[in-house]
XYZ file of C-alpha atoms in Angstrom:
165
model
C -9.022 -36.346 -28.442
C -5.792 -34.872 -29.599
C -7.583 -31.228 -30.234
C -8.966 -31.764 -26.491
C -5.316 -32.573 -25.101
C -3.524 -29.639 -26.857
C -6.872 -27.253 -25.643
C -6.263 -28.400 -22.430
C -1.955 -27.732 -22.746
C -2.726 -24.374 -23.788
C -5.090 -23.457 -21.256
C -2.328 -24.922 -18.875
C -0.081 -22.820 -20.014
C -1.618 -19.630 -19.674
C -2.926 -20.452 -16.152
C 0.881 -21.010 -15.228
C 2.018 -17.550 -17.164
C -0.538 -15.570 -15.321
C 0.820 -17.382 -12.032
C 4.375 -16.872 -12.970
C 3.235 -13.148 -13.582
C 1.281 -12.296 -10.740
C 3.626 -13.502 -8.463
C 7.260 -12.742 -9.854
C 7.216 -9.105 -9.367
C 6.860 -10.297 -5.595
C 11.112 -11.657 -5.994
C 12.554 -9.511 -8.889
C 10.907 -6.120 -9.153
C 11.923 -3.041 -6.826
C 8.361 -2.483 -5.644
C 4.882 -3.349 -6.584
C 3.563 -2.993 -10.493
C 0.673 -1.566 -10.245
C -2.098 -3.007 -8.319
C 0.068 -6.629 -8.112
C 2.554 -6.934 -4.989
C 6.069 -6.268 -5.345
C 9.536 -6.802 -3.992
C 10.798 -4.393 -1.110
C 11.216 -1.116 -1.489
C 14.940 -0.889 -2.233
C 15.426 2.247 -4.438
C 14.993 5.737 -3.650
C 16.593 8.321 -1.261
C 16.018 7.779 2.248
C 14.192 10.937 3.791
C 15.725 10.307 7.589
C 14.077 13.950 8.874
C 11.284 13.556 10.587
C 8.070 15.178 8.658
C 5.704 16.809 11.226
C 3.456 17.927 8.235
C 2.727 15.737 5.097
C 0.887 18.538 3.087
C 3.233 17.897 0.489
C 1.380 14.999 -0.099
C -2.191 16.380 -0.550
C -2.539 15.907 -4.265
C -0.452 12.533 -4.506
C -2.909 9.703 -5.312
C -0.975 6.836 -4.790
C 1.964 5.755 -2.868
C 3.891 2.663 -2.305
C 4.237 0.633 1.542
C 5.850 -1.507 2.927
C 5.512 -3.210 6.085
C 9.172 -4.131 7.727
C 7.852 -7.431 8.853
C 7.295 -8.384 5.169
C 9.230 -8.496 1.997
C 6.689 -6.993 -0.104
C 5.339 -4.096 -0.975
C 2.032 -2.476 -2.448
C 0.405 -0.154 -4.138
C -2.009 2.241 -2.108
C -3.815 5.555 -0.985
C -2.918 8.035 1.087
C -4.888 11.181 2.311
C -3.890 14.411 3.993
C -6.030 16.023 6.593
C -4.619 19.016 8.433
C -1.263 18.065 7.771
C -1.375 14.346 9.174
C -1.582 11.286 6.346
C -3.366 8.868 6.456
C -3.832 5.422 5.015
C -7.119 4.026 4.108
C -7.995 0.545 4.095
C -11.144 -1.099 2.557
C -11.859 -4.399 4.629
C -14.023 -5.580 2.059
C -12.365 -4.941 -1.283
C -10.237 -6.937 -2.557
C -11.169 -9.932 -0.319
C -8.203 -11.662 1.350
C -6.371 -8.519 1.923
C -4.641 -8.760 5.636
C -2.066 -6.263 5.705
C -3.804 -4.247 7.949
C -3.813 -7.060 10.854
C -0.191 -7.481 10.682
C 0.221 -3.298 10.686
C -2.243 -3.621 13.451
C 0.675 -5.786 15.333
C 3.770 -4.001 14.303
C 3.242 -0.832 12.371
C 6.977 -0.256 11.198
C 6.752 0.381 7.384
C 8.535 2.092 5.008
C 6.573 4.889 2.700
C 8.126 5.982 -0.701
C 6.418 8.754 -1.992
C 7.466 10.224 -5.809
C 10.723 8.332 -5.033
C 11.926 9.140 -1.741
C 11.458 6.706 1.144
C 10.438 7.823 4.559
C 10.400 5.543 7.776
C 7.581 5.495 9.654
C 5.051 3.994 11.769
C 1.608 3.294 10.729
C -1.203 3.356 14.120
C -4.525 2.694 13.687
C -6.784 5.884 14.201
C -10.371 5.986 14.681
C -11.296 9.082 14.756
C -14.672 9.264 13.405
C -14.398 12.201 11.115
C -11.838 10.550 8.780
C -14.284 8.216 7.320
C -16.509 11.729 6.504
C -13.552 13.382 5.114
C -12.272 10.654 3.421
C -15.980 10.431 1.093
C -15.396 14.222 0.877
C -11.752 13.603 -0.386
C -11.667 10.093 -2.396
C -14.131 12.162 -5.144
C -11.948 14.561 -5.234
C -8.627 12.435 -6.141
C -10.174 8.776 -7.365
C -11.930 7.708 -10.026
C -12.943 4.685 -8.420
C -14.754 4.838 -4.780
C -14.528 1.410 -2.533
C -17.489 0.049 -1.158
C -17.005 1.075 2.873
C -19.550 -2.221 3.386
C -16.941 -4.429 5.244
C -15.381 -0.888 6.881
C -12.428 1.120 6.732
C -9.517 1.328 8.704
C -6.964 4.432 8.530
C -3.548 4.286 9.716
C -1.391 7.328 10.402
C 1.320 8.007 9.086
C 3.969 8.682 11.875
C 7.677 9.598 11.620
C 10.592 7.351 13.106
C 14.144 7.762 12.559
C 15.769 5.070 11.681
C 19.327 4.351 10.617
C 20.174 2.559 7.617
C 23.625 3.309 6.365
């Protein structure tokens, strides 16, 4: 009985570590870690120009968003077509995911990319050629290819000034 009580402490235990760190970095950290959601995106110089061509951003695999409406942030793709980025989103991996429907509502987010943050505005495109260059592109950058079974948003990637002293 005892040996069942302390199996059943420890397993306790690291139930409530794992808790403690998947959802911590949401209150202390200065972005997200990894594929886990982070605080807001505090850090980094704010680009106020406005960026007509995102090129720069061709060969970048991963950026960080976050939506103004929330105080988190996330880990996530971004492709470049003819100067425009864009912002894939998997409906069906992971489940639960529902950024997209608030971005859908208010698309004000923040983008830092190798550091610097840039205000923008994501809006939902649906051009029908993104989802053919984007299984000509992911290849080319990922590793990993998401299954497009539940669909695929994209959201461009859209300047705004914005003044934050």
């Amino acid at each position: 009985m005892k040996v069942m009580r302390a199996i059943g402490w420890g397993l306790g235990a690291l139930v409530a570590l794992g808790a403690v760190g998947f959802f911590a970095p949401r209150f202390v950290t200065d972005g997200p870690v990894g594929p886990i959601l982070g605080g807001p995106l505090r850090s980094g110089d704010w680009f106020e120009l406005p960026v007509s061509d995102w090129t720069f951003a061709t060969d970048i695999a991963e950026v960080e968003l976050q939506l103004e409406a929330q105080n988190v942030s996330r880990t996530t793709w971004i492709l470049v077509k003819d100067g425009a980025a864009y912002i894939p989103c998997s409906l069906g991996t992971p489940p639960g995911k529902g950024w997209y429907k608030l971005a859908e509502r208010d698309g004000r987010a923040i983008v830092r990319i190798d550091g610097k943050r840039y205000p923008v505005t994501l809006t939902q495109d649906a051009d029908a050629g993104l989802l053919e260059f984007a299984r000509g592109e992911v290849p080319r950058k990922y590793t990993v290819t998401p299954s497009a079974e539940g669909g695929v948003l994209f959201f461009k990637l859209e300047s705004r000034a914005a003044n934050r002293g």
